[in-house]
Amino acid sequence: MGLSRTTRLLCAALVGAQAVHGAIDFDPTDIEGVKYAASRVAYNMMTQYKGNESGQVPGYLPTEGEPNGLYWWEGGAMFGALIDYWFFTGDDSYNDVTIQGMQFQVGDANDFSPSNQTLDLGNDDQAFWALSAMSATEQNFPNPPEKDPQWLALVQAVFNEQALRWDNATCGGGLRWQFDPINSGYTYKNSISNGCLMNMAARLGKYTGNTTYLTWAEKAFNWTKEIGLITPQWTVFDGTDLTQNCTGFNRLQWTYNAGVYLYSAAVMWNVTQSDFWYQNTANLLKGIDFFFPNGQNIMVEQACEPIHTCNTDQLSFKAYLSRWMGEVGRVAPWTWDTIQPKLQASAGGAAKSCNNAADGAVCGLSWTRGSYDGDTGIGQQMAALAVIQSNLVYTKGGPVTSKQGTSKGDAGGGSASTGAEGDAGLTSHITTADKAGADDIQSPPPSNTLHQSIPGGAGTYAALGSLLFTTTRPEQSPSGTSSPEHPDRNIHKLPLTPDSIGWIADEGHDFPDRVRDEIKAWGSAVHFRQDPSRQTTRAWCGYEDNSEKRSFKYTTPKRRLEAKDLTRRLLASRCFHLICSASRCMDVVTSIKARRTMELFGGDRARADAALPLFIWEPMPDLCVPAELETAKQASMLVDIVSPNHVELCSFYDRTCEYEDRDTGEWAVEKDAVEACAKQWVREDAKPERPRSIVVRVGKEGCFSYSEKDGIQWTTAYHQDSSKVVDPTGGGNAFLGGFAMGFLAEGTLKAGATWGSVAASFAIEQVGLPSLTRNAKGEDLWNGDSALRRLIEFQQQ
């Protein structure tokens, strides 16, 4: 898509004839001199950019005589160079045009996928824009207006979309170069696309503290190395084709491929401080020697530069290795002694390749020539600018994280319409298939106090139960193991960050602002389902006729939650908590499985079945009757764990499991009756190929689980002092939210019950939801206490 080489050289020669000042003087130890050199190169580069002129397209890089211009991705790369320029020099001359250009190209879904770039937009193209937004995030570049998409949110949207495009169906994984089947390159899996995914993931993990991103970075690295694109000599081949089952390689080596993996590995070392990533970084650093031939420290694009065949894209590749080498020095300072001589010598060569004319420094391609070679363009300018200003990295600290950063994120961003197959990216680990509302709660007699517009709904409390164990400091997170009870489950170490919990809040026209603000403060992946035409779902919870028996009823029409209401991110969850009738349970589970098969796995039933989520079903209390038993048994065949409370379980069998203690006058639980019903349920329901489990909540007695393998396992309630219990509303729902987290983290019913008991303890200490605060160490506290502290204490009892 560029000028013919002869024409380009002729135009460059005419420009060179006008130069009057010669090469740029460059001394890498002279900070102000380096800033001046960078300013001259940046100035000339921006004389070639027309996107800020009337009638032109912001963010687009046309070239004179070329109606189609440079490829779209280079605009994103150029703005990344300008963000670095501002960061290293303090010159904000190009900040406004950078914000304008990047925001203009975000697309309708705020994901750097503008509809007019369909034919030019591959995974790597989209990623280069996202990487520039990531630089803006890490360097506290000025944020766009609040109404516009924010830098961090844009990166998260691109990551989410690309993670969903991960293609396990061919070559054992990896991203394709193109994600639209009509584009040439759809069958090609290239290093830069997978390297950019790794880079986004590593940097997002470092910035946000969410370890799910780090897991993805390691996944992309391991696939690239295992498939053979990262060679035993630690050089990086360009790509491989899935039509050959990725057994053959395009063995060309480009600077940007080597650079993206080097930088990504260095970020992973910075976060983990592990020997694994130290060695990978050191090896990849050694691998870039290929681009510094003959023992020199001056960079050469070996595949095309010596033979004068570099195309429009390749003319800019040295920019990215230069930029990323500088960043490696920032995040892995032990590499600087190796990197600095290469950056200094290459920058000196780049400065000699420039003619410092009235319209800025016009730079050539070759940095080893010692003079201007007449081969000029935006790509060459970017490369010279990057290598020159990378000599300023030692004047700056490392990239900021969310603790110092100002950019706002959206962990659930991205379009659900892109990428029809693959695994989930930053998906919700837990999705509760019920919703939030606002409830009126009546205290027990004799007070009968009515508390109005309290945040309520089974979904709210189930989400709370999971959120209690999340943290913005992942180093506090408990580790996970495989699941002995469900060996077919792919149990992962949990990220344990708030945005791993997904749920839906029903927002009618009268939804209380106070409730919305409280829910948003949790930082979860809540989806507000807005409908201004109807009332918010409300219910009354209390005690009728001054008795101690609790009662519940809806006071406004309820709105059902169906599988079709799940966003793509919620659909990709690893666990679903359902609160509904048996018939709806069957409908919802069947629909979720069908949608996952088609939308996440491209219709591949075998792949979908191999990645089944965990289903936990909580039956509706008023339908736990003998007439519903057979339907409930059918529903239980589709889920993994059924969890009624003890009264609901016995009601299925028309049995009484509570009696009035003659000595105390209080109601007590007949444990033998409850255990007998649980055993009957599991034995009637179990199938050899997929055994089921039941978890029964027994109020102040705690809970017990039953499976054929482990038998009855009782877990006491966390609060043994009844004075700690203020209102039991939501305790059972919070228990199951905590249970899901514990089961996913540790893989056993006993662990789930332990986590669930701790979760319930927070829900019942007050009317409504527990208060969330954060201490001086940045730790989340609920009611002034840490759920992880309670968990450790409870486990030790």
PDB file of C-alpha atoms in Angstrom, residues 127-311:
ATOM      1  CA  ALA A 127      -3.675  -4.480  19.643  1.00  0.00           C
ATOM      2  CA  PHE A 128      -1.234  -1.746  18.586  1.00  0.00           C
ATOM      3  CA  TRP A 129      -3.850   0.896  19.318  1.00  0.00           C
ATOM      4  CA  ALA A 130      -4.568  -0.790  22.658  1.00  0.00           C
ATOM      5  CA  LEU A 131      -0.859  -0.873  23.547  1.00  0.00           C
ATOM      6  CA  SER A 132      -0.674   2.877  22.993  1.00  0.00           C
ATOM      7  CA  ALA A 133      -3.682   3.302  25.298  1.00  0.00           C
ATOM      8  CA  MET A 134      -1.851   1.117  27.820  1.00  0.00           C
ATOM      9  CA  SER A 135       1.149   3.445  27.656  1.00  0.00           C
ATOM     10  CA  ALA A 136      -1.203   6.363  28.288  1.00  0.00           C
ATOM     11  CA  THR A 137      -2.582   4.494  31.310  1.00  0.00           C
ATOM     12  CA  GLU A 138       0.825   3.594  32.774  1.00  0.00           C
ATOM     13  CA  GLN A 139       2.320   7.040  32.226  1.00  0.00           C
ATOM     14  CA  ASN A 140      -0.643   9.073  33.497  1.00  0.00           C
ATOM     15  CA  PHE A 141      -1.054  10.722  30.116  1.00  0.00           C
ATOM     16  CA  PRO A 142      -3.904  13.271  30.264  1.00  0.00           C
ATOM     17  CA  ASN A 143      -7.248  11.492  30.290  1.00  0.00           C
ATOM     18  CA  PRO A 144      -9.951  12.122  27.677  1.00  0.00           C
ATOM     19  CA  PRO A 145     -13.118  13.958  28.731  1.00  0.00           C
ATOM     20  CA  GLU A 146     -15.203  11.822  31.131  1.00  0.00           C
ATOM     21  CA  LYS A 147     -17.897  11.248  28.494  1.00  0.00           C
ATOM     22  CA  ASP A 148     -15.374   9.551  26.212  1.00  0.00           C
ATOM     23  CA  PRO A 149     -13.844   6.071  26.513  1.00  0.00           C
ATOM     24  CA  GLN A 150     -10.972   6.037  28.992  1.00  0.00           C
ATOM     25  CA  TRP A 151      -7.510   4.619  28.268  1.00  0.00           C
ATOM     26  CA  LEU A 152      -7.607   1.668  30.658  1.00  0.00           C
ATOM     27  CA  ALA A 153     -11.142   0.690  29.657  1.00  0.00           C
ATOM     28  CA  LEU A 154     -10.117   0.638  25.993  1.00  0.00           C
ATOM     29  CA  VAL A 155      -7.240  -1.753  26.689  1.00  0.00           C
ATOM     30  CA  GLN A 156      -9.470  -4.024  28.761  1.00  0.00           C
ATOM     31  CA  ALA A 157     -12.069  -4.114  25.981  1.00  0.00           C
ATOM     32  CA  VAL A 158      -9.497  -5.173  23.389  1.00  0.00           C
ATOM     33  CA  PHE A 159      -8.034  -7.780  25.715  1.00  0.00           C
ATOM     34  CA  ASN A 160     -11.451  -9.278  26.467  1.00  0.00           C
ATOM     35  CA  GLU A 161     -12.279  -9.565  22.779  1.00  0.00           C
ATOM     36  CA  GLN A 162      -8.968 -11.109  21.841  1.00  0.00           C
ATOM     37  CA  ALA A 163      -9.033 -13.579  24.714  1.00  0.00           C
ATOM     38  CA  LEU A 164     -12.402 -14.776  23.418  1.00  0.00           C
ATOM     39  CA  ARG A 165     -10.770 -15.307  19.995  1.00  0.00           C
ATOM     40  CA  TRP A 166      -8.175 -17.690  21.418  1.00  0.00           C
ATOM     41  CA  ASP A 167      -8.476 -20.687  19.117  1.00  0.00           C
ATOM     42  CA  ASN A 168      -8.105 -24.019  20.894  1.00  0.00           C
ATOM     43  CA  ALA A 169      -9.674 -25.803  17.934  1.00  0.00           C
ATOM     44  CA  THR A 170      -6.476 -25.654  15.861  1.00  0.00           C
ATOM     45  CA  CYS A 171      -2.805 -26.035  16.758  1.00  0.00           C
ATOM     46  CA  GLY A 172      -3.583 -26.349  20.453  1.00  0.00           C
ATOM     47  CA  GLY A 173      -4.416 -22.684  20.891  1.00  0.00           C
ATOM     48  CA  GLY A 174      -3.119 -19.306  19.795  1.00  0.00           C
ATOM     49  CA  LEU A 175      -4.572 -16.253  18.103  1.00  0.00           C
ATOM     50  CA  ARG A 176      -5.040 -16.079  14.366  1.00  0.00           C
ATOM     51  CA  TRP A 177      -3.595 -13.072  12.578  1.00  0.00           C
ATOM     52  CA  GLN A 178      -6.987 -12.025  11.191  1.00  0.00           C
ATOM     53  CA  PHE A 179     -10.242 -12.559  13.053  1.00  0.00           C
ATOM     54  CA  ASP A 180     -12.558 -11.987  10.077  1.00  0.00           C
ATOM     55  CA  PRO A 181     -12.731 -15.168   7.942  1.00  0.00           C
ATOM     56  CA  ILE A 182     -12.983 -13.146   4.720  1.00  0.00           C
ATOM     57  CA  ASN A 183      -9.570 -11.522   5.279  1.00  0.00           C
ATOM     58  CA  SER A 184      -6.387 -12.961   3.855  1.00  0.00           C
ATOM     59  CA  GLY A 185      -4.352 -14.313   6.764  1.00  0.00           C
ATOM     60  CA  TYR A 186      -7.253 -15.931   8.632  1.00  0.00           C
ATOM     61  CA  THR A 187      -5.406 -19.278   8.726  1.00  0.00           C
ATOM     62  CA  TYR A 188      -2.107 -17.703   9.821  1.00  0.00           C
ATOM     63  CA  LYS A 189      -1.145 -17.683  13.496  1.00  0.00           C
ATOM     64  CA  ASN A 190       1.573 -15.096  13.866  1.00  0.00           C
ATOM     65  CA  SER A 191       3.953 -14.160  16.624  1.00  0.00           C
ATOM     66  CA  ILE A 192       3.042 -10.483  16.798  1.00  0.00           C
ATOM     67  CA  SER A 193      -0.673 -11.089  17.431  1.00  0.00           C
ATOM     68  CA  ASN A 194       0.040 -13.539  20.235  1.00  0.00           C
ATOM     69  CA  GLY A 195       2.882 -11.368  21.551  1.00  0.00           C
ATOM     70  CA  CYS A 196       0.624  -8.325  21.698  1.00  0.00           C
ATOM     71  CA  LEU A 197      -1.985 -10.336  23.613  1.00  0.00           C
ATOM     72  CA  MET A 198       0.727 -11.398  26.040  1.00  0.00           C
ATOM     73  CA  ASN A 199       1.924  -7.812  26.359  1.00  0.00           C
ATOM     74  CA  MET A 200      -1.549  -6.435  27.056  1.00  0.00           C
ATOM     75  CA  ALA A 201      -2.184  -9.171  29.599  1.00  0.00           C
ATOM     76  CA  ALA A 202       1.121  -8.756  31.426  1.00  0.00           C
ATOM     77  CA  ARG A 203       0.808  -4.986  31.648  1.00  0.00           C
ATOM     78  CA  LEU A 204      -2.867  -5.115  32.668  1.00  0.00           C
ATOM     79  CA  GLY A 205      -1.955  -7.637  35.338  1.00  0.00           C
ATOM     80  CA  LYS A 206       0.798  -5.391  36.672  1.00  0.00           C
ATOM     81  CA  TYR A 207      -1.415  -2.289  36.575  1.00  0.00           C
ATOM     82  CA  THR A 208      -4.639  -3.738  38.026  1.00  0.00           C
ATOM     83  CA  GLY A 209      -3.240  -6.492  40.240  1.00  0.00           C
ATOM     84  CA  ASN A 210      -5.662  -8.977  38.665  1.00  0.00           C
ATOM     85  CA  THR A 211      -3.854 -12.281  38.284  1.00  0.00           C
ATOM     86  CA  THR A 212      -6.240 -13.515  35.585  1.00  0.00           C
ATOM     87  CA  TYR A 213      -4.391 -11.231  33.186  1.00  0.00           C
ATOM     88  CA  LEU A 214      -1.060 -12.735  34.249  1.00  0.00           C
ATOM     89  CA  THR A 215      -2.427 -16.227  33.626  1.00  0.00           C
ATOM     90  CA  TRP A 216      -3.276 -15.178  30.084  1.00  0.00           C
ATOM     91  CA  ALA A 217       0.173 -13.695  29.536  1.00  0.00           C
ATOM     92  CA  GLU A 218       1.787 -16.962  30.537  1.00  0.00           C
ATOM     93  CA  LYS A 219      -0.697 -18.885  28.388  1.00  0.00           C
ATOM     94  CA  ALA A 220       0.204 -16.865  25.283  1.00  0.00           C
ATOM     95  CA  PHE A 221       3.931 -17.200  25.966  1.00  0.00           C
ATOM     96  CA  ASN A 222       3.775 -20.944  26.566  1.00  0.00           C
ATOM     97  CA  TRP A 223       1.782 -21.561  23.396  1.00  0.00           C
ATOM     98  CA  THR A 224       4.194 -19.504  21.260  1.00  0.00           C
ATOM     99  CA  LYS A 225       7.212 -21.301  22.682  1.00  0.00           C
ATOM    100  CA  GLU A 226       5.713 -24.794  22.610  1.00  0.00           C
ATOM    101  CA  ILE A 227       4.505 -24.462  19.023  1.00  0.00           C
ATOM    102  CA  GLY A 228       8.045 -23.470  18.001  1.00  0.00           C
ATOM    103  CA  LEU A 229       7.721 -19.781  17.091  1.00  0.00           C
ATOM    104  CA  ILE A 230      10.121 -18.938  19.922  1.00  0.00           C
ATOM    105  CA  THR A 231      13.089 -21.049  18.930  1.00  0.00           C
ATOM    106  CA  PRO A 232      15.552 -22.948  21.136  1.00  0.00           C
ATOM    107  CA  GLN A 233      18.018 -20.153  20.292  1.00  0.00           C
ATOM    108  CA  TRP A 234      15.467 -17.625  21.657  1.00  0.00           C
ATOM    109  CA  THR A 235      14.882 -15.922  18.364  1.00  0.00           C
ATOM    110  CA  VAL A 236      11.308 -15.458  17.161  1.00  0.00           C
ATOM    111  CA  PHE A 237       9.913 -16.675  13.851  1.00  0.00           C
ATOM    112  CA  ASP A 238       7.141 -14.675  12.187  1.00  0.00           C
ATOM    113  CA  GLY A 239       4.311 -17.214  12.138  1.00  0.00           C
ATOM    114  CA  THR A 240       2.822 -20.553  11.159  1.00  0.00           C
ATOM    115  CA  ASP A 241      -0.234 -21.766   9.227  1.00  0.00           C
ATOM    116  CA  LEU A 242      -3.004 -23.848  10.728  1.00  0.00           C
ATOM    117  CA  THR A 243      -3.691 -25.523   7.365  1.00  0.00           C
ATOM    118  CA  GLN A 244      -0.407 -27.364   8.038  1.00  0.00           C
ATOM    119  CA  ASN A 245      -1.335 -27.921  11.687  1.00  0.00           C
ATOM    120  CA  CYS A 246       1.285 -25.303  12.563  1.00  0.00           C
ATOM    121  CA  THR A 247       4.139 -27.690  11.768  1.00  0.00           C
ATOM    122  CA  GLY A 248       5.926 -25.378   9.323  1.00  0.00           C
ATOM    123  CA  PHE A 249       7.138 -21.856   9.983  1.00  0.00           C
ATOM    124  CA  ASN A 250       7.693 -18.555   8.271  1.00  0.00           C
ATOM    125  CA  ARG A 251      11.257 -18.237   9.540  1.00  0.00           C
ATOM    126  CA  LEU A 252      11.673 -14.517   8.907  1.00  0.00           C
ATOM    127  CA  GLN A 253      12.731 -12.644  12.009  1.00  0.00           C
ATOM    128  CA  TRP A 254      11.528  -9.105  12.666  1.00  0.00           C
ATOM    129  CA  THR A 255      12.600  -6.712  15.376  1.00  0.00           C
ATOM    130  CA  TYR A 256       9.098  -6.112  16.695  1.00  0.00           C
ATOM    131  CA  ASN A 257       8.427  -9.829  17.226  1.00  0.00           C
ATOM    132  CA  ALA A 258      11.537 -10.170  19.362  1.00  0.00           C
ATOM    133  CA  GLY A 259      10.763  -6.935  21.190  1.00  0.00           C
ATOM    134  CA  VAL A 260       7.213  -7.695  22.217  1.00  0.00           C
ATOM    135  CA  TYR A 261       8.121 -11.000  23.869  1.00  0.00           C
ATOM    136  CA  LEU A 262      11.180  -9.515  25.553  1.00  0.00           C
ATOM    137  CA  TYR A 263       9.158  -6.667  27.034  1.00  0.00           C
ATOM    138  CA  SER A 264       6.302  -8.940  28.078  1.00  0.00           C
ATOM    139  CA  ALA A 265       8.630 -11.393  29.823  1.00  0.00           C
ATOM    140  CA  ALA A 266      10.313  -8.508  31.652  1.00  0.00           C
ATOM    141  CA  VAL A 267       6.955  -7.244  32.925  1.00  0.00           C
ATOM    142  CA  MET A 268       6.123 -10.756  34.123  1.00  0.00           C
ATOM    143  CA  TRP A 269       9.440 -10.892  35.969  1.00  0.00           C
ATOM    144  CA  ASN A 270       8.719  -7.495  37.520  1.00  0.00           C
ATOM    145  CA  VAL A 271       5.367  -8.729  38.861  1.00  0.00           C
ATOM    146  CA  THR A 272       6.351 -12.242  39.924  1.00  0.00           C
ATOM    147  CA  GLN A 273      10.088 -11.874  40.662  1.00  0.00           C
ATOM    148  CA  SER A 274      10.308 -15.547  39.651  1.00  0.00           C
ATOM    149  CA  ASP A 275      13.321 -17.444  38.345  1.00  0.00           C
ATOM    150  CA  PHE A 276      11.158 -18.662  35.455  1.00  0.00           C
ATOM    151  CA  TRP A 277      10.575 -15.169  34.107  1.00  0.00           C
ATOM    152  CA  TYR A 278      14.092 -13.988  34.952  1.00  0.00           C
ATOM    153  CA  GLN A 279      15.529 -16.736  32.768  1.00  0.00           C
ATOM    154  CA  ASN A 280      13.040 -16.155  29.969  1.00  0.00           C
ATOM    155  CA  THR A 281      13.832 -12.431  29.964  1.00  0.00           C
ATOM    156  CA  ALA A 282      17.568 -13.083  29.959  1.00  0.00           C
ATOM    157  CA  ASN A 283      17.262 -15.577  27.104  1.00  0.00           C
ATOM    158  CA  LEU A 284      15.094 -13.299  24.972  1.00  0.00           C
ATOM    159  CA  LEU A 285      17.488 -10.426  25.642  1.00  0.00           C
ATOM    160  CA  LYS A 286      20.298 -12.567  24.285  1.00  0.00           C
ATOM    161  CA  GLY A 287      18.118 -13.435  21.279  1.00  0.00           C
ATOM    162  CA  ILE A 288      17.918  -9.830  20.066  1.00  0.00           C
ATOM    163  CA  ASP A 289      21.653  -9.915  19.277  1.00  0.00           C
ATOM    164  CA  PHE A 290      20.490 -11.118  15.849  1.00  0.00           C
ATOM    165  CA  PHE A 291      19.486  -7.524  15.063  1.00  0.00           C
ATOM    166  CA  PHE A 292      22.872  -6.110  16.080  1.00  0.00           C
ATOM    167  CA  PRO A 293      25.101  -7.878  13.526  1.00  0.00           C
ATOM    168  CA  ASN A 294      28.873  -8.075  13.290  1.00  0.00           C
ATOM    169  CA  GLY A 295      29.384  -7.358  16.967  1.00  0.00           C
ATOM    170  CA  GLN A 296      27.996  -3.822  16.566  1.00  0.00           C
ATOM    171  CA  ASN A 297      25.462  -2.190  18.878  1.00  0.00           C
ATOM    172  CA  ILE A 298      23.509  -0.557  16.043  1.00  0.00           C
ATOM    173  CA  MET A 299      20.130  -2.063  15.199  1.00  0.00           C
ATOM    174  CA  VAL A 300      19.427  -3.431  11.701  1.00  0.00           C
ATOM    175  CA  GLU A 301      16.163  -4.821  10.309  1.00  0.00           C
ATOM    176  CA  GLN A 302      17.968  -7.893   9.052  1.00  0.00           C
ATOM    177  CA  ALA A 303      15.219  -9.414   6.890  1.00  0.00           C
ATOM    178  CA  CYS A 304      14.835  -6.445   4.544  1.00  0.00           C
ATOM    179  CA  GLU A 305      17.055  -3.453   5.332  1.00  0.00           C
ATOM    180  CA  PRO A 306      20.380  -4.726   3.860  1.00  0.00           C
ATOM    181  CA  ILE A 307      18.670  -5.735   0.599  1.00  0.00           C
ATOM    182  CA  HIS A 308      16.380  -2.683   0.370  1.00  0.00           C
ATOM    183  CA  THR A 309      13.078  -4.608   0.371  1.00  0.00           C
ATOM    184  CA  CYS A 310      11.335  -3.251   3.473  1.00  0.00           C
ATOM    185  CA  ASN A 311       7.647  -2.592   2.875  1.00  0.00           C
TER     186      ASN A 311
END
